[in-house]
Amino acid sequence: MRASETVAIETTAPEQHRDLTDAVRDVVRRSGLASGLCHVMVLHSTAAVVVNETDDPNIGTDISVALDRAIPDRDGWLHDRIDDNASAHIKAALLGPSELVPVRDGELVLGTWQRIILMEFDGPRKRKVHVQLLPS
Ligand code: ZN
């Protein structure tokens, strides 16, 4: 069994939500893992991974707008003195870099409306998402 893969994603906007579910599902299927856990982690400090809905793409936009209201750009953040992206770091830290999804019968266990989503806060950039499979 291949226990891990890194998926490359190129974001195309300053803030963006990208559905990773199909790419992660492909990694799980290629691995041959029947039962266990799938850890999905973005390898960057200004993006996050969440489980939520993409059927209505407004939800991802609403999450970004809510975070913009709570964490305005250039609001006196100390890190802006260094590279002007403190709000992106704070948003990424609040959502977190990873999600852990169960695998059963070789498939991701997700609710009907749940998807694995990359949240970009400092794009456009080339992003790497590491998928680690843990057999049980
Ligand atoms: Zn920075």
Short mmCIF file of N, CA and C and ligand atoms in Angstrom, two decimals:
data_model
loop_
_atom_site.label_atom_id
_atom_site.label_comp_id
_atom_site.label_asym_id
_atom_site.label_seq_id
_atom_site.Cartn_x
_atom_site.Cartn_y
_atom_site.Cartn_z
N MET A 1 0.85 -1.20 0.00
CA MET A 1 0.00 0.00 0.00
C MET A 1 0.88 1.24 0.00
N ARG A 2 0.58 2.16 -0.86
CA ARG A 2 1.29 3.45 -0.86
C ARG A 2 0.64 4.31 0.23
N ALA A 3 1.43 4.70 1.23
CA ALA A 3 0.87 5.32 2.43
C ALA A 3 0.66 6.82 2.34
N SER A 4 1.28 7.46 1.34
CA SER A 4 1.09 8.91 1.26
C SER A 4 1.34 9.41 -0.16
N GLU A 5 0.73 10.56 -0.44
CA GLU A 5 0.96 11.25 -1.71
C GLU A 5 0.82 12.74 -1.45
N THR A 6 1.52 13.55 -2.25
CA THR A 6 1.34 14.99 -2.19
C THR A 6 0.65 15.45 -3.46
N VAL A 7 -0.47 16.16 -3.29
CA VAL A 7 -1.27 16.65 -4.40
C VAL A 7 -0.92 18.12 -4.63
N ALA A 8 -0.66 18.49 -5.89
CA ALA A 8 -0.35 19.89 -6.23
C ALA A 8 -1.62 20.59 -6.70
N ILE A 9 -1.85 21.78 -6.17
CA ILE A 9 -3.03 22.59 -6.54
C ILE A 9 -2.54 24.00 -6.84
N GLU A 10 -2.97 24.55 -7.96
CA GLU A 10 -2.60 25.93 -8.27
C GLU A 10 -3.85 26.81 -8.11
N THR A 11 -3.84 27.68 -7.12
CA THR A 11 -5.00 28.55 -6.92
C THR A 11 -4.89 29.74 -7.87
N THR A 12 -6.03 30.37 -8.14
CA THR A 12 -6.07 31.39 -9.20
C THR A 12 -6.62 32.74 -8.73
N ALA A 13 -6.83 32.89 -7.42
CA ALA A 13 -7.37 34.15 -6.91
C ALA A 13 -6.80 34.41 -5.52
N PRO A 14 -6.87 35.65 -5.04
CA PRO A 14 -6.34 35.95 -3.70
C PRO A 14 -7.01 35.11 -2.61
N GLU A 15 -8.33 34.99 -2.69
CA GLU A 15 -9.05 34.11 -1.77
C GLU A 15 -9.91 33.18 -2.61
N GLN A 16 -9.87 31.91 -2.28
CA GLN A 16 -10.54 30.93 -3.13
C GLN A 16 -10.79 29.67 -2.31
N HIS A 17 -11.86 28.95 -2.62
CA HIS A 17 -12.08 27.63 -2.04
C HIS A 17 -12.09 26.62 -3.18
N ARG A 18 -11.31 25.56 -2.98
CA ARG A 18 -11.17 24.54 -4.03
C ARG A 18 -11.51 23.19 -3.45
N ASP A 19 -12.36 22.47 -4.13
CA ASP A 19 -12.80 21.15 -3.68
C ASP A 19 -11.71 20.12 -3.96
N LEU A 20 -11.20 19.49 -2.90
CA LEU A 20 -10.13 18.50 -3.02
C LEU A 20 -10.64 17.07 -2.98
N THR A 21 -11.93 16.90 -2.80
CA THR A 21 -12.48 15.57 -2.50
C THR A 21 -12.12 14.54 -3.56
N ASP A 22 -12.30 14.88 -4.83
CA ASP A 22 -12.05 13.89 -5.89
C ASP A 22 -10.57 13.50 -5.93
N ALA A 23 -9.68 14.50 -5.74
CA ALA A 23 -8.24 14.20 -5.75
C ALA A 23 -7.86 13.32 -4.56
N VAL A 24 -8.44 13.59 -3.39
CA VAL A 24 -8.15 12.77 -2.20
C VAL A 24 -8.72 11.37 -2.38
N ARG A 25 -9.92 11.28 -2.92
CA ARG A 25 -10.55 9.98 -3.17
C ARG A 25 -9.68 9.14 -4.13
N ASP A 26 -9.10 9.79 -5.14
CA ASP A 26 -8.21 9.08 -6.06
C ASP A 26 -6.99 8.52 -5.34
N VAL A 27 -6.44 9.30 -4.41
CA VAL A 27 -5.27 8.83 -3.64
C VAL A 27 -5.67 7.60 -2.82
N VAL A 28 -6.83 7.66 -2.18
CA VAL A 28 -7.30 6.53 -1.36
C VAL A 28 -7.49 5.29 -2.23
N ARG A 29 -8.10 5.45 -3.38
CA ARG A 29 -8.37 4.30 -4.27
C ARG A 29 -7.06 3.70 -4.79
N ARG A 30 -6.12 4.56 -5.19
CA ARG A 30 -4.83 4.06 -5.68
C ARG A 30 -4.07 3.31 -4.59
N SER A 31 -4.27 3.72 -3.35
CA SER A 31 -3.50 3.13 -2.24
C SER A 31 -3.94 1.70 -1.94
N GLY A 32 -5.20 1.40 -2.22
CA GLY A 32 -5.73 0.10 -1.84
C GLY A 32 -6.14 0.01 -0.37
N LEU A 33 -6.10 1.12 0.36
CA LEU A 33 -6.50 1.12 1.77
C LEU A 33 -7.98 0.74 1.89
N ALA A 34 -8.27 -0.28 2.71
CA ALA A 34 -9.66 -0.69 2.90
C ALA A 34 -10.29 0.03 4.08
N SER A 35 -9.55 0.14 5.17
CA SER A 35 -10.12 0.70 6.39
C SER A 35 -9.04 1.47 7.15
N GLY A 36 -9.38 2.66 7.63
CA GLY A 36 -8.41 3.44 8.39
C GLY A 36 -8.78 4.90 8.40
N LEU A 37 -7.73 5.74 8.39
CA LEU A 37 -7.93 7.18 8.44
C LEU A 37 -7.14 7.84 7.32
N CYS A 38 -7.67 8.93 6.82
CA CYS A 38 -7.03 9.71 5.77
C CYS A 38 -6.79 11.11 6.30
N HIS A 39 -5.53 11.47 6.45
CA HIS A 39 -5.17 12.80 6.95
C HIS A 39 -4.80 13.69 5.76
N VAL A 40 -5.45 14.83 5.65
CA VAL A 40 -5.25 15.75 4.53
C VAL A 40 -4.72 17.06 5.10
N MET A 41 -3.50 17.43 4.72
CA MET A 41 -2.87 18.61 5.32
C MET A 41 -2.23 19.50 4.27
N VAL A 42 -2.61 20.78 4.26
CA VAL A 42 -1.96 21.74 3.37
C VAL A 42 -0.62 22.13 3.98
N LEU A 43 0.41 22.17 3.12
CA LEU A 43 1.77 22.39 3.61
C LEU A 43 2.17 23.86 3.50
N HIS A 44 1.27 24.74 3.93
CA HIS A 44 1.51 26.19 3.85
C HIS A 44 0.82 26.88 5.02
N SER A 45 1.26 28.11 5.32
CA SER A 45 0.77 28.83 6.51
C SER A 45 -0.33 29.85 6.21
N THR A 46 -0.67 30.01 4.93
CA THR A 46 -1.72 30.99 4.61
C THR A 46 -2.86 30.34 3.82
N ALA A 47 -3.04 29.04 4.02
CA ALA A 47 -4.17 28.30 3.46
C ALA A 47 -4.62 27.29 4.51
N ALA A 48 -5.85 26.80 4.36
CA ALA A 48 -6.40 25.87 5.34
C ALA A 48 -7.13 24.74 4.62
N VAL A 49 -7.40 23.67 5.36
CA VAL A 49 -8.23 22.58 4.85
C VAL A 49 -9.42 22.42 5.79
N VAL A 50 -10.61 22.41 5.22
CA VAL A 50 -11.83 22.23 6.01
C VAL A 50 -12.72 21.18 5.36
N VAL A 51 -13.64 20.63 6.14
CA VAL A 51 -14.70 19.79 5.61
C VAL A 51 -15.99 20.60 5.68
N ASN A 52 -16.59 20.84 4.52
CA ASN A 52 -17.85 21.58 4.47
C ASN A 52 -18.50 21.34 3.12
N GLU A 53 -19.47 22.15 2.77
CA GLU A 53 -20.26 21.94 1.56
C GLU A 53 -19.75 22.78 0.39
N THR A 54 -19.75 22.19 -0.82
CA THR A 54 -19.45 22.97 -2.02
C THR A 54 -20.61 22.92 -3.02
N ASP A 55 -21.67 22.15 -2.69
CA ASP A 55 -22.80 22.07 -3.63
C ASP A 55 -23.34 23.47 -3.91
N ASP A 56 -23.45 24.27 -2.84
CA ASP A 56 -23.72 25.70 -3.02
C ASP A 56 -22.38 26.41 -2.83
N PRO A 57 -21.77 26.89 -3.93
CA PRO A 57 -20.45 27.53 -3.82
C PRO A 57 -20.48 28.81 -3.00
N ASN A 58 -21.67 29.34 -2.73
CA ASN A 58 -21.77 30.54 -1.89
C ASN A 58 -21.27 30.29 -0.48
N ILE A 59 -21.31 29.03 -0.03
CA ILE A 59 -20.88 28.75 1.34
C ILE A 59 -19.39 29.07 1.51
N GLY A 60 -18.57 28.65 0.57
CA GLY A 60 -17.15 28.97 0.65
C GLY A 60 -16.92 30.47 0.62
N THR A 61 -17.68 31.16 -0.24
CA THR A 61 -17.58 32.62 -0.30
C THR A 61 -18.02 33.24 1.01
N ASP A 62 -19.12 32.73 1.58
CA ASP A 62 -19.60 33.26 2.88
C ASP A 62 -18.56 33.07 3.98
N ILE A 63 -17.88 31.92 3.97
CA ILE A 63 -16.84 31.70 4.98
C ILE A 63 -15.74 32.74 4.82
N SER A 64 -15.32 32.98 3.58
CA SER A 64 -14.28 33.99 3.33
C SER A 64 -14.75 35.39 3.76
N VAL A 65 -16.00 35.73 3.45
CA VAL A 65 -16.53 37.06 3.82
C VAL A 65 -16.60 37.19 5.33
N ALA A 66 -17.05 36.15 6.02
CA ALA A 66 -17.12 36.19 7.49
C ALA A 66 -15.74 36.39 8.09
N LEU A 67 -14.75 35.68 7.53
CA LEU A 67 -13.39 35.84 8.04
C LEU A 67 -12.84 37.23 7.72
N ASP A 68 -13.20 37.77 6.55
CA ASP A 68 -12.76 39.14 6.21
C ASP A 68 -13.32 40.15 7.21
N ARG A 69 -14.59 39.95 7.63
CA ARG A 69 -15.20 40.87 8.59
C ARG A 69 -14.51 40.78 9.95
N ALA A 70 -14.18 39.55 10.35
CA ALA A 70 -13.58 39.34 11.67
C ALA A 70 -12.11 39.72 11.70
N ILE A 71 -11.43 39.55 10.55
CA ILE A 71 -9.97 39.73 10.49
C ILE A 71 -9.65 40.62 9.29
N PRO A 72 -9.83 41.93 9.43
CA PRO A 72 -9.57 42.83 8.29
C PRO A 72 -8.10 42.83 7.89
N ASP A 73 -7.85 43.04 6.59
CA ASP A 73 -6.47 43.20 6.11
C ASP A 73 -5.85 44.46 6.71
N ARG A 74 -4.56 44.43 6.91
CA ARG A 74 -3.77 45.60 7.33
C ARG A 74 -4.42 46.35 8.48
N ASP A 75 -4.75 45.62 9.54
CA ASP A 75 -5.44 46.19 10.70
C ASP A 75 -4.48 46.35 11.88
N GLY A 76 -3.25 46.72 11.55
CA GLY A 76 -2.25 46.90 12.59
C GLY A 76 -1.54 45.62 12.99
N TRP A 77 -1.68 44.57 12.21
CA TRP A 77 -1.03 43.29 12.53
C TRP A 77 0.48 43.44 12.43
N LEU A 78 1.19 42.88 13.38
CA LEU A 78 2.65 43.01 13.43
C LEU A 78 3.32 42.38 12.20
N HIS A 79 2.81 41.22 11.76
CA HIS A 79 3.45 40.50 10.64
C HIS A 79 3.36 41.28 9.32
N ASP A 80 2.41 42.23 9.22
CA ASP A 80 2.32 43.04 7.99
C ASP A 80 3.58 43.86 7.75
N ARG A 81 4.35 44.12 8.80
CA ARG A 81 5.61 44.87 8.64
C ARG A 81 6.64 44.03 7.87
N ILE A 82 6.44 42.70 7.84
CA ILE A 82 7.41 41.81 7.22
C ILE A 82 7.00 41.43 5.80
N ASP A 83 5.77 40.90 5.63
CA ASP A 83 5.37 40.57 4.25
C ASP A 83 3.89 40.79 3.93
N ASP A 84 3.23 41.61 4.73
CA ASP A 84 1.92 42.15 4.34
C ASP A 84 0.84 41.09 4.12
N ASN A 85 0.93 39.98 4.83
CA ASN A 85 -0.14 38.97 4.68
C ASN A 85 -0.58 38.39 6.04
N ALA A 86 -0.53 39.23 7.08
CA ALA A 86 -0.88 38.74 8.42
C ALA A 86 -2.30 38.20 8.48
N SER A 87 -3.25 38.88 7.83
CA SER A 87 -4.65 38.42 7.92
C SER A 87 -4.78 37.01 7.33
N ALA A 88 -4.02 36.70 6.29
CA ALA A 88 -4.07 35.35 5.70
C ALA A 88 -3.56 34.31 6.69
N HIS A 89 -2.48 34.64 7.40
CA HIS A 89 -1.96 33.72 8.42
C HIS A 89 -2.99 33.48 9.52
N ILE A 90 -3.66 34.55 9.96
CA ILE A 90 -4.62 34.43 11.08
C ILE A 90 -5.82 33.58 10.64
N LYS A 91 -6.34 33.84 9.44
CA LYS A 91 -7.48 33.06 8.94
C LYS A 91 -7.10 31.58 8.83
N ALA A 92 -5.92 31.31 8.29
CA ALA A 92 -5.46 29.91 8.14
C ALA A 92 -5.31 29.25 9.51
N ALA A 93 -4.80 30.00 10.49
CA ALA A 93 -4.61 29.43 11.82
C ALA A 93 -5.95 29.10 12.47
N LEU A 94 -6.94 29.97 12.26
CA LEU A 94 -8.25 29.73 12.87
C LEU A 94 -8.93 28.49 12.29
N LEU A 95 -8.81 28.29 10.98
CA LEU A 95 -9.46 27.13 10.36
C LEU A 95 -8.63 25.86 10.53
N GLY A 96 -7.32 26.01 10.56
CA GLY A 96 -6.42 24.87 10.74
C GLY A 96 -5.96 24.29 9.41
N PRO A 97 -4.80 23.63 9.42
CA PRO A 97 -4.20 23.15 8.17
C PRO A 97 -4.69 21.78 7.71
N SER A 98 -5.48 21.07 8.53
CA SER A 98 -5.74 19.68 8.15
C SER A 98 -7.10 19.18 8.61
N GLU A 99 -7.49 18.08 8.01
CA GLU A 99 -8.69 17.34 8.42
C GLU A 99 -8.35 15.85 8.41
N LEU A 100 -9.04 15.12 9.26
CA LEU A 100 -8.88 13.67 9.35
C LEU A 100 -10.23 13.04 8.97
N VAL A 101 -10.21 12.22 7.92
CA VAL A 101 -11.45 11.64 7.40
C VAL A 101 -11.37 10.12 7.48
N PRO A 102 -12.37 9.46 8.02
CA PRO A 102 -12.35 7.99 8.06
C PRO A 102 -12.44 7.38 6.66
N VAL A 103 -11.87 6.18 6.55
CA VAL A 103 -11.99 5.39 5.31
C VAL A 103 -12.61 4.05 5.69
N ARG A 104 -13.67 3.68 4.97
CA ARG A 104 -14.34 2.41 5.22
C ARG A 104 -14.65 1.77 3.86
N ASP A 105 -14.36 0.48 3.73
CA ASP A 105 -14.58 -0.23 2.47
C ASP A 105 -13.91 0.49 1.30
N GLY A 106 -12.73 1.07 1.56
CA GLY A 106 -11.96 1.70 0.50
C GLY A 106 -12.44 3.07 0.07
N GLU A 107 -13.41 3.63 0.80
CA GLU A 107 -13.98 4.93 0.41
C GLU A 107 -13.93 5.91 1.57
N LEU A 108 -13.79 7.19 1.26
CA LEU A 108 -13.88 8.24 2.28
C LEU A 108 -15.27 8.21 2.91
N VAL A 109 -15.32 8.36 4.22
CA VAL A 109 -16.60 8.44 4.92
C VAL A 109 -16.92 9.92 5.13
N LEU A 110 -17.83 10.42 4.30
CA LEU A 110 -18.25 11.82 4.38
C LEU A 110 -19.78 11.87 4.34
N GLY A 111 -20.35 12.88 4.97
CA GLY A 111 -21.79 13.08 4.90
C GLY A 111 -22.21 13.50 3.50
N THR A 112 -23.50 13.43 3.25
CA THR A 112 -24.03 13.71 1.91
C THR A 112 -23.50 15.03 1.33
N TRP A 113 -23.42 16.06 2.16
CA TRP A 113 -23.06 17.39 1.67
C TRP A 113 -21.63 17.77 2.02
N GLN A 114 -20.90 16.84 2.63
CA GLN A 114 -19.54 17.17 3.05
C GLN A 114 -18.52 16.92 1.95
N ARG A 115 -17.62 17.88 1.80
CA ARG A 115 -16.49 17.78 0.87
C ARG A 115 -15.24 18.26 1.60
N ILE A 116 -14.08 17.87 1.08
CA ILE A 116 -12.79 18.33 1.62
C ILE A 116 -12.37 19.53 0.79
N ILE A 117 -12.16 20.66 1.46
CA ILE A 117 -11.98 21.92 0.74
C ILE A 117 -10.67 22.60 1.14
N LEU A 118 -9.91 23.04 0.15
CA LEU A 118 -8.75 23.90 0.39
C LEU A 118 -9.24 25.35 0.42
N MET A 119 -8.92 26.06 1.50
CA MET A 119 -9.26 27.48 1.59
C MET A 119 -7.98 28.29 1.39
N GLU A 120 -7.94 29.01 0.29
CA GLU A 120 -6.78 29.87 -0.04
C GLU A 120 -7.03 31.27 0.51
N PHE A 121 -6.02 31.83 1.21
CA PHE A 121 -6.15 33.19 1.73
C PHE A 121 -5.06 34.14 1.23
N ASP A 122 -4.12 33.63 0.44
CA ASP A 122 -3.02 34.48 -0.01
C ASP A 122 -2.57 34.06 -1.41
N GLY A 123 -3.55 33.87 -2.28
CA GLY A 123 -3.24 33.41 -3.62
C GLY A 123 -3.08 34.56 -4.59
N PRO A 124 -2.94 34.25 -5.87
CA PRO A 124 -2.79 32.88 -6.37
C PRO A 124 -1.40 32.31 -6.08
N ARG A 125 -1.38 31.02 -5.77
CA ARG A 125 -0.12 30.35 -5.44
C ARG A 125 -0.18 28.88 -5.85
N LYS A 126 1.00 28.28 -5.93
CA LYS A 126 1.07 26.82 -6.07
C LYS A 126 1.06 26.23 -4.67
N ARG A 127 0.11 25.36 -4.40
CA ARG A 127 -0.05 24.77 -3.08
C ARG A 127 0.19 23.28 -3.13
N LYS A 128 0.72 22.75 -2.03
CA LYS A 128 0.89 21.31 -1.89
C LYS A 128 0.00 20.83 -0.76
N VAL A 129 -0.71 19.74 -1.01
CA VAL A 129 -1.56 19.13 0.01
C VAL A 129 -1.09 17.69 0.20
N HIS A 130 -0.68 17.37 1.40
CA HIS A 130 -0.17 16.02 1.71
C HIS A 130 -1.33 15.15 2.20
N VAL A 131 -1.44 13.97 1.61
CA VAL A 131 -2.47 13.01 2.01
C VAL A 131 -1.76 11.81 2.62
N GLN A 132 -1.99 11.57 3.90
CA GLN A 132 -1.36 10.46 4.63
C GLN A 132 -2.43 9.45 5.01
N LEU A 133 -2.20 8.20 4.65
CA LEU A 133 -3.19 7.15 4.92
C LEU A 133 -2.72 6.29 6.08
N LEU A 134 -3.61 6.06 7.03
CA LEU A 134 -3.28 5.34 8.25
C LEU A 134 -4.19 4.12 8.36
N PRO A 135 -3.67 2.93 8.07
CA PRO A 135 -4.51 1.72 8.13
C PRO A 135 -4.95 1.42 9.57
N SER A 136 -6.11 0.80 9.70
CA SER A 136 -6.55 0.39 11.04
C SER A 136 -6.73 -1.12 11.08
ZN ZN B 1 3.64 35.95 5.96
#
